Amino acid sequence: MEADSHSIIGDTHINDNMPCQDYVRSLVLPGAAFAIASDGCSDGGQTDNGSRIIAHATAQSLRQHWTTVGDPFAPGTVPQIALEQRITMNSARATLGLEHSDMLATSLYAYYTPGGGIAHIQGDGVIAWVTKDRSLVMDRFDWLPSGDRPPAPFYPAYYEDNCESFARYYGGDLNGTFLRSETWVRSAGSTEFSQEAATEYTLSEGIRGPVLRLPPDLLYVGVFTDGVMQVEHIDWKDVVEQLLAFKTTTGAFATRRMNRFNKEARRLGHGPLDDLSYAVIRTDDETEEA
Amino acid sequence: MPKLAQGDDSGMQTYQIGGSNFTFQATRIGSLGASGYTLVTIVVDTTGSTEGFTDQLREMLVTTIQACKKSPRKEFLLVRVVLFSTTYNDGHQELHGFTRVLDIDTDSYPTFVASGATPLWDATYSGVGAMAEYAEDLVSQDFDVNGILFVITDGMEGGWGGTVSTARPAMINAKLAEITQRELMESMVSILIGINASTCTKWLEDFRKEAGFTQYIDAGDATSESLAKLADFVQFSISSQSQALGTGGPSQAIPATI
């Protein structure tokens, strides 16, 4: 297996003199691979630091889980990883003198082995995978508005106050449904996407974060920040599909694809408005020939 | 243009240069891992008139490659080295095709033997043409690509009987223009370098213009000191051009003189 990840700063960040607030990581260990993404809140503080810390904390938690447990399907995997992630986040924040507002960033990851794996999301974004027959499955996660107030994705940093302020934002109704996912599929040989499912999650489920079970024998698994939904004039499903259409799959394969996607999109006058980031695991070991 | 073979155990693939019977070798693209590459070509004169400083030319080349191996950009460099003289079939011979600089074994570079007349135009066309072909292939596979070419010579095209090349300066110019027009690379810098060439400076300046080189540089006499400076210049220029990769334009830092 191989993995790669890449981020591109969005136009609004450039125009507002802000740094890229996404951070992605990818990691391969014997028998497992991990794809990690974090998107810092643009209304927060120095969330470029927060997303970086969260991504590294997640990577370390995943590494430790694989080393000590060795099974993504083991009971308690996600809570254990989340707990270790938060311990590392809190320690880093205190050590570096960061504010709570600096840590407001999402957390997405895929934890994959040849026998399958899991993907977990706290916040918003897209999780997608390509099967061996080249079918493409993608799950998009969006938080809904709270009455008149705009959508607010969940951030692991909200655990600092036991998620109370976040819950209050959504009226304190832990059973209310405020997170929605859409599942779209492009079957092998088809050029059309079809929506296979729409799922609603309660507030408490959204706080814990949905977990997707990833089947074995996938070609690629990718986690994407919500920047894929904000590329001018290009539907998010097409963005995901193009970002997973690798020409070669050695080394910095995702970096090359995203850089080329960005150049071609800009040539047509389209650009990513928000930071655009993904981390991808490749499982097929076929060597791509030019 | 087509690849002529699917590659062998060496990890290299053979290509043909359009508009000629010339071929070249390059690392199989499927094995390349960086996000992009600077294609470096160094074409070196080993004709009879280089008698007396071929060892220094080899030393210059080895020094350049060794310096590139220490560059922060070493992971992004693919280097092809070509010697030219009518002694060789097609007037030129690859020491190696486009190879990751870290994989180059300069200990395997043979002793240069000064012999033969000067197929400068063919060697230059091979240099430019190979870069265009390989760049096109790399770009089609999502790699960012820019290039830098050095043609190092002590004299004019030909020998006592006149022109010895099949290629012509206009063909070189057209190939360089094609690289730009078809956007085969982000940028291409081509440098003609005269060494021990004081008697044909005018000719080389004219060749630079006709062929469309970015610049001509007179490296002075073929002394150990000047060739050491040449090695520094080449290595610095490679590093500068490589740092420009991904910016869409050429390096602004390559000096006009050594």
XYZ file of C-alpha atoms in Angstrom:
548
model
C 0.000 0.000 0.000
C 1.024 3.588 -0.534
C -0.440 6.842 0.645
C -0.059 10.483 -0.215
C -1.705 13.762 0.677
C -1.739 17.341 -0.516
C -3.317 20.722 0.158
C -3.880 23.774 -1.986
C -4.700 27.152 -0.503
C -8.078 28.557 -1.517
C -8.621 31.884 -3.255
C -10.550 33.402 -0.359
C -7.651 32.654 1.937
C -5.227 34.282 -0.476
C -7.450 37.324 -0.884
C -7.890 37.635 2.875
C -4.168 37.197 3.551
C -4.813 34.038 5.486
C -2.729 30.883 5.424
C -3.994 27.529 4.282
C -5.913 26.216 7.258
C -6.185 22.635 6.065
C -3.619 20.059 6.988
C -3.337 16.526 5.682
C -1.159 13.559 6.432
C -0.741 10.083 5.104
C 1.084 7.211 6.672
C 1.916 3.625 5.740
C 2.977 0.959 8.227
C 3.449 -2.739 7.591
C -0.075 -4.015 7.098
C -1.967 -0.736 7.374
C -2.252 2.705 5.885
C -3.810 5.900 7.123
C -5.200 8.985 5.423
C -5.857 12.005 7.630
C -7.329 15.444 7.015
C -8.194 18.406 9.187
C -9.831 21.693 8.195
C -9.375 24.702 10.437
C -12.297 27.026 11.066
C -11.818 30.203 9.060
C -13.632 32.199 11.749
C -11.462 30.760 14.483
C -8.019 31.808 15.625
C -4.802 30.452 14.229
C -6.508 27.288 13.123
C -3.719 26.495 10.673
C -1.883 25.467 13.842
C -4.923 23.628 15.148
C -5.483 21.580 12.014
C -1.823 20.661 11.946
C -1.871 19.535 15.560
C -5.069 17.545 15.100
C -3.713 15.801 12.006
C -0.483 14.861 13.745
C -2.321 13.826 16.900
C -4.612 11.607 14.842
C -1.686 10.079 12.997
C 0.048 9.250 16.247
C -3.112 7.762 17.735
C -3.675 5.613 14.676
C -0.071 4.473 14.639
C -0.265 3.494 18.295
C -3.575 1.699 17.816
C -2.246 -0.335 14.902
C 0.915 -1.168 16.788
C -0.831 -2.225 19.998
C -4.164 -3.570 18.766
C -3.558 -4.321 15.099
C -7.206 -4.361 14.047
C -9.315 -1.408 12.912
C -12.453 -3.414 13.699
C -11.514 -4.087 17.298
C -14.152 -2.937 19.798
C -13.598 0.585 21.044
C -11.231 1.560 18.235
C -12.772 4.922 17.447
C -13.251 6.075 21.052
C -9.706 4.990 21.916
C -8.235 6.900 18.988
C -10.398 9.927 19.792
C -9.283 9.922 23.419
C -5.594 9.711 22.584
C -6.090 12.352 19.929
C -7.604 14.749 22.466
C -4.885 14.056 25.022
C -2.256 14.975 22.465
C -4.217 18.015 21.300
C -4.655 19.350 24.822
C -1.015 18.764 25.657
C 0.158 20.488 22.494
C -2.175 23.416 23.016
C -0.940 23.945 26.561
C 2.711 23.516 25.633
C 2.507 25.924 22.723
C 0.328 28.474 24.494
C -2.424 28.277 21.917
C -5.962 29.416 22.494
C -9.086 27.309 22.293
C -10.050 29.238 19.164
C -6.849 28.087 17.488
C -7.852 24.455 17.848
C -11.173 24.623 16.050
C -10.623 22.169 13.214
C -12.296 19.069 11.860
C -10.953 15.534 11.947
C -11.286 12.967 9.178
C -9.356 9.783 8.771
C -9.306 6.429 7.041
C -7.646 3.462 8.737
C -7.213 0.714 6.181
C -5.777 -2.774 5.873
C -6.003 -5.360 3.109
C -8.903 -6.833 5.049
C -10.826 -3.571 5.007
C -10.980 -0.715 7.449
C -12.874 2.226 8.819
C -13.276 5.892 8.109
C -14.268 8.397 10.774
C -15.358 11.990 10.499
C -15.883 14.712 13.046
C -16.926 17.824 11.171
C -17.662 17.953 7.481
C -16.072 16.773 4.279
C -16.100 13.794 1.958
C -14.975 10.204 2.242
C -14.645 8.321 -1.010
C -13.302 5.069 -2.329
C -12.727 3.291 -5.604
C -13.357 -0.425 -5.905
C -11.289 -2.825 -7.967
C -13.875 -2.751 -10.738
C -13.473 1.067 -10.757
C -16.788 1.924 -9.176
C -16.562 5.166 -7.207
C -18.446 5.608 -3.939
C -18.502 8.924 -2.118
C -20.089 10.092 1.114
C -20.554 13.789 1.673
C -21.138 15.092 5.203
C -22.737 18.472 5.910
C -23.966 20.075 9.092
C -27.346 21.736 8.889
C -28.311 25.230 10.007
C -29.544 25.716 13.534
C -32.707 27.728 13.037
C -31.577 31.064 11.674
C -27.975 30.398 12.499
C -25.606 29.023 9.887
C -24.320 25.448 9.950
C -21.535 24.794 12.436
C -19.434 21.698 11.962
C -18.345 19.822 15.052
C -14.722 20.156 16.101
C -12.971 17.782 18.532
C -11.804 20.883 20.423
C -15.362 21.281 21.701
C -14.668 18.484 24.135
C -12.895 21.082 26.249
C -16.247 22.096 27.695
C -17.768 18.653 27.245
C -19.372 19.850 24.011
C -21.859 21.936 25.984
C -21.466 25.112 23.955
C -21.750 23.143 20.727
C -24.862 21.377 21.946
C -26.357 24.721 23.008
C -25.768 26.069 19.523
C -28.036 23.334 18.259
C -30.644 23.928 20.937
C -29.379 21.262 23.310
C -31.351 18.574 21.505
C -28.958 15.632 21.341
C -31.549 13.599 19.472
C -32.200 16.264 16.902
C -30.780 15.556 13.455
C -28.243 18.157 12.385
C -25.734 16.164 10.376
C -26.597 14.761 7.006
C -24.736 12.570 4.591
C -25.374 11.797 0.957
C -23.985 8.634 -0.616
C -23.342 8.809 -4.345
C -22.093 6.052 -6.583
C -20.702 5.990 -10.096
C -20.801 2.349 -11.127
C -18.050 0.766 -13.163
C -18.457 1.643 -16.815
C -20.939 4.410 -16.149
C -20.392 8.136 -16.437
C -23.335 9.110 -14.272
C -23.579 9.428 -10.536
C -26.614 8.165 -8.691
C -27.559 8.948 -5.142
C -27.768 5.712 -3.236
C -28.585 6.999 0.213
C -29.224 9.996 2.386
C -28.527 9.553 6.085
C -29.344 11.808 8.990
C -27.380 11.730 12.209
C -28.426 12.964 15.587
C -26.468 15.647 17.336
C -24.882 13.088 19.640
C -23.964 10.864 16.691
C -22.480 13.848 14.951
C -20.415 14.694 18.020
C -19.076 11.162 18.265
C -18.606 11.163 14.515
C -20.006 8.735 11.958
C -17.921 5.662 11.258
C -17.955 4.098 7.826
C -16.919 0.523 7.278
C -14.588 0.251 4.322
C -14.753 -2.993 2.349
C -11.625 -4.996 1.522
C -9.998 -4.963 -1.894
C -10.430 -1.290 -2.604
C -8.130 0.486 -5.063
C -8.175 3.858 -3.330
C -9.612 5.393 -0.191
C -9.604 9.151 0.206
C -10.625 11.683 2.840
C -11.356 15.204 1.603
C -11.925 18.485 3.394
C -15.012 20.445 2.397
C -12.996 22.506 -0.070
C -14.004 19.936 -2.688
C -17.485 21.370 -2.445
C -16.240 24.875 -3.244
C -14.479 24.700 -6.588
C -16.048 27.269 -8.867
C -18.373 25.851 -11.487
C -17.362 22.254 -10.849
C -19.723 19.930 -9.000
C -18.130 18.381 -5.911
C -18.648 14.848 -7.237
C -16.698 15.733 -10.361
C -13.953 17.268 -8.228
C -13.652 14.083 -6.167
C -13.700 11.922 -9.276
C -11.005 13.965 -10.971
C -8.840 14.005 -7.863
C -8.992 10.214 -7.730
C -8.197 9.766 -11.438
C -4.499 9.115 -10.945
C -2.296 8.818 -14.006
C 0.574 7.253 -12.108
C 0.513 5.872 -8.590
C 4.066 5.999 -7.306
C 5.375 8.427 -4.717
C 3.611 11.800 -4.652
C 0.695 10.546 -6.735
C -2.000 12.570 -5.002
C 0.156 15.704 -5.036
C 0.647 15.422 -8.781
C -3.053 14.861 -9.418
C -4.192 17.761 -7.296
C -1.604 20.130 -8.729
C -2.672 19.247 -12.247
C -6.365 19.494 -11.357
C -5.752 22.930 -9.886
C -3.831 24.144 -12.945
C -6.425 22.874 -15.380
C -9.299 24.275 -13.351
C -7.631 27.684 -13.163
C -6.910 27.615 -16.881
C -10.677 27.454 -17.334
C -11.179 30.272 -14.848
C -12.320 27.985 -12.057
C -10.465 27.790 -8.835
C -10.835 26.406 -5.353
C -12.462 29.111 -3.281
C -11.652 27.328 -0.043
C -8.559 25.333 0.846
C -8.651 22.071 -1.076
C -7.108 19.035 0.562
C -7.118 15.306 0.539
C -5.249 12.273 1.770
C -5.397 9.035 -0.200
C -4.489 5.421 0.388
C -3.629 3.335 -2.639
C -3.826 -0.406 -2.240
C -3.232 -1.719 -5.732
C 0.397 -2.478 -6.366
C 0.174 -2.481 -10.131
C 2.864 -0.354 -11.702
C 1.397 2.319 -13.929
C 3.147 2.553 -17.276
C 3.020 5.747 -19.214
C 6.427 9.865 -29.987
C 6.395 6.180 -29.220
C 8.500 4.433 -26.714
C 10.409 1.740 -28.503
C 10.525 -0.800 -25.725
C 8.678 -1.519 -22.552
C 11.792 -1.123 -20.479
C 14.282 -3.558 -19.168
C 15.723 -4.550 -15.839
C 17.662 -1.284 -15.703
C 14.411 0.615 -15.218
C 15.010 2.645 -18.362
C 12.866 3.010 -21.420
C 13.944 3.833 -24.956
C 12.318 6.675 -26.876
C 12.711 7.963 -30.402
C 13.110 11.661 -31.121
C 10.635 12.921 -33.679
C 12.105 14.244 -36.902
C 15.200 12.079 -36.596
C 16.483 8.581 -36.186
C 17.929 9.490 -32.811
C 16.906 7.593 -29.726
C 17.408 8.189 -26.056
C 16.819 6.455 -22.784
C 14.846 7.688 -19.816
C 13.692 6.344 -16.469
C 10.367 4.570 -16.734
C 7.714 7.032 -15.651
C 5.882 4.493 -13.533
C 8.824 4.366 -11.175
C 9.085 8.135 -10.654
C 7.726 9.408 -7.351
C 8.245 13.169 -7.162
C 5.569 15.720 -7.941
C 7.676 17.076 -10.776
C 11.115 17.110 -12.331
C 13.684 19.404 -13.834
C 15.065 17.689 -16.914
C 18.761 18.434 -17.153
C 20.754 17.682 -20.282
C 24.485 18.217 -20.511
C 25.952 17.796 -23.990
C 29.747 17.731 -24.064
C 32.149 18.063 -26.949
C 34.796 15.317 -27.139
C 35.975 16.006 -30.657
C 39.621 16.008 -31.688
C 40.109 19.668 -30.802
C 39.408 18.947 -27.139
C 42.649 17.021 -26.943
C 44.493 18.282 -23.906
C 41.510 19.032 -21.697
C 39.204 16.023 -21.951
C 40.171 14.968 -18.433
C 39.157 18.388 -17.172
C 35.877 18.151 -19.064
C 35.173 14.832 -17.390
C 36.148 16.289 -14.038
C 33.781 19.230 -14.630
C 30.969 16.819 -15.360
C 31.650 14.631 -12.327
C 31.886 17.688 -10.076
C 28.581 19.005 -11.402
C 26.765 15.711 -10.829
C 28.235 15.267 -7.356
C 27.139 18.791 -6.424
C 23.642 18.072 -7.715
C 23.518 15.000 -5.509
C 23.913 17.269 -2.488
C 21.365 19.804 -3.678
C 18.153 20.274 -1.670
C 16.475 19.708 -5.028
C 18.170 16.386 -5.707
C 14.902 14.445 -5.589
C 13.554 16.535 -8.445
C 16.379 16.209 -10.953
C 16.583 13.870 -13.931
C 19.887 14.159 -15.773
C 20.986 13.037 -19.227
C 24.607 13.302 -20.303
C 25.641 13.101 -23.931
C 29.086 13.188 -25.518
C 29.420 14.174 -29.140
C 31.910 13.516 -31.885
C 31.741 11.916 -35.322
C 33.495 8.985 -33.646
C 30.134 7.894 -32.279
C 27.242 6.402 -34.183
C 24.780 9.219 -34.923
C 27.525 11.613 -33.849
C 26.717 11.377 -30.171
C 26.580 8.897 -27.334
C 24.644 8.906 -24.105
C 26.687 8.322 -21.005
C 23.238 7.793 -19.541
C 19.673 8.771 -20.335
C 17.406 10.744 -18.018
C 18.323 9.310 -14.650
C 17.534 10.409 -11.118
C 20.642 12.269 -10.057
C 20.986 10.130 -6.931
C 21.158 7.034 -9.132
C 24.007 8.311 -11.297
C 27.319 6.543 -10.793
C 29.964 8.976 -11.966
C 32.652 6.363 -11.303
C 31.300 4.592 -14.350
C 31.948 7.611 -16.599
C 34.646 6.480 -19.045
C 37.803 8.376 -19.782
C 36.972 10.861 -22.510
C 38.949 10.403 -25.714
C 39.311 13.416 -27.981
C 38.650 12.306 -31.503
C 36.606 13.063 -34.581
C 34.848 16.054 -36.056
C 32.034 18.151 -34.576
C 28.372 17.129 -35.100
C 27.290 20.013 -32.917
C 23.904 20.455 -34.573
C 22.958 16.773 -34.269
C 24.042 16.653 -30.650
C 22.068 19.785 -29.835
C 19.006 18.486 -31.632
C 19.268 15.247 -29.706
C 19.500 17.221 -26.480
C 16.480 19.392 -27.177
C 14.447 16.681 -28.860
C 14.869 14.203 -26.040
C 13.783 16.804 -23.514
C 10.682 17.601 -25.551
C 9.690 13.944 -25.957
C 10.199 12.966 -22.358
C 8.607 16.146 -21.041
C 5.506 15.482 -23.098
C 5.240 12.023 -21.610
C 5.814 13.268 -18.061
C 3.308 16.098 -18.373
C 0.675 13.721 -19.701
C 1.131 11.759 -16.485
C 0.548 14.806 -14.271
C 4.203 15.592 -13.541
C 5.311 19.227 -13.401
C 8.298 19.646 -15.714
C 10.841 22.282 -16.569
C 14.182 21.919 -18.246
C 17.698 23.183 -18.624
C 20.113 22.279 -21.402
C 23.841 22.888 -21.551
C 25.742 22.388 -24.789
C 29.467 22.676 -24.155
C 31.691 22.974 -27.184
C 35.059 24.311 -28.239
C 34.213 24.795 -31.876
C 31.936 25.082 -34.827
C 29.782 22.501 -36.485
C 31.562 20.223 -38.907
C 35.055 19.250 -39.832
C 37.456 19.780 -42.669
C 34.847 18.578 -45.138
C 32.138 20.926 -43.903
C 28.894 20.120 -42.126
C 28.667 16.649 -40.637
C 25.242 16.798 -38.977
C 21.876 15.875 -40.451
C 20.065 18.324 -38.193
C 20.098 22.058 -38.810
C 19.857 25.085 -36.507
C 16.375 25.817 -37.805
C 15.256 22.378 -36.642
C 16.658 23.043 -33.184
C 14.896 26.393 -33.128
C 11.631 24.783 -34.180
C 11.923 22.149 -31.473
C 12.594 24.765 -28.792
C 9.653 26.778 -30.089
C 7.490 23.673 -29.985
C 8.335 23.182 -26.329
C 7.046 26.677 -25.651
C 4.027 26.688 -27.932
C 2.752 23.302 -26.832
C 3.627 24.044 -23.211
C 5.566 20.809 -22.944
C 7.388 22.326 -20.007
C 6.749 25.179 -17.595
C 9.977 26.722 -18.868
C 13.062 25.706 -20.799
C 16.467 27.318 -20.424
C 19.070 26.468 -23.071
C 22.651 27.555 -22.666
C 25.372 27.272 -25.294
C 28.795 27.350 -23.681
C 32.022 27.945 -25.540
C 35.162 26.584 -23.920
C 38.523 27.323 -25.495
C 36.447 28.805 -28.300
C 37.841 32.302 -28.682
C 38.481 31.765 -32.391
C 34.861 30.962 -33.156
C 32.956 33.156 -30.757
C 31.162 34.927 -33.580
C 30.112 31.628 -35.127
C 28.813 30.370 -31.819
C 26.920 33.598 -31.183
C 25.306 33.209 -34.594
C 24.487 29.585 -33.831
C 22.904 30.650 -30.570
C 20.583 33.030 -32.405
C 19.725 30.660 -35.221
C 19.050 27.732 -32.955
C 17.202 29.812 -30.388
C 19.326 29.183 -27.309
C 18.440 31.300 -24.293
C 22.017 32.468 -23.944
C 25.607 31.959 -25.036
C 28.359 31.980 -22.483
C 32.063 32.148 -23.163
C 33.738 30.015 -20.509
C 37.181 31.158 -21.508
C 40.205 28.969 -21.957
C 40.127 25.327 -20.986
C 42.053 25.590 -17.769
C 41.373 23.669 -14.593
C 40.253 26.882 -12.944
C 37.831 27.867 -15.668
C 36.365 24.386 -15.886
C 35.907 24.352 -12.125
C 34.032 27.639 -12.451
C 32.027 26.120 -15.263
C 31.044 23.248 -12.994
C 29.895 25.751 -10.362
C 27.910 27.672 -12.953
C 26.220 24.556 -14.309
C 25.345 23.256 -10.860
C 24.049 26.646 -9.722
C 21.953 27.045 -12.852
C 20.464 23.579 -12.418
C 19.575 24.328 -8.822
C 18.035 27.684 -9.736
C 15.941 26.253 -12.532
C 14.799 23.431 -10.282
C 13.715 25.902 -7.620
C 11.545 27.553 -10.263
C 9.655 24.289 -10.870
C 6.006 24.760 -10.052
C 6.100 28.530 -10.490
C 5.221 28.442 -14.162
C 8.259 30.423 -15.241
C 12.012 30.064 -15.619
C 14.557 30.822 -12.969
C 15.383 34.500 -12.791
C 18.637 33.788 -11.028
C 20.768 32.179 -13.748
C 23.705 34.523 -14.335
C 24.562 35.816 -17.771
C 28.233 35.077 -17.331
C 30.356 32.599 -15.446
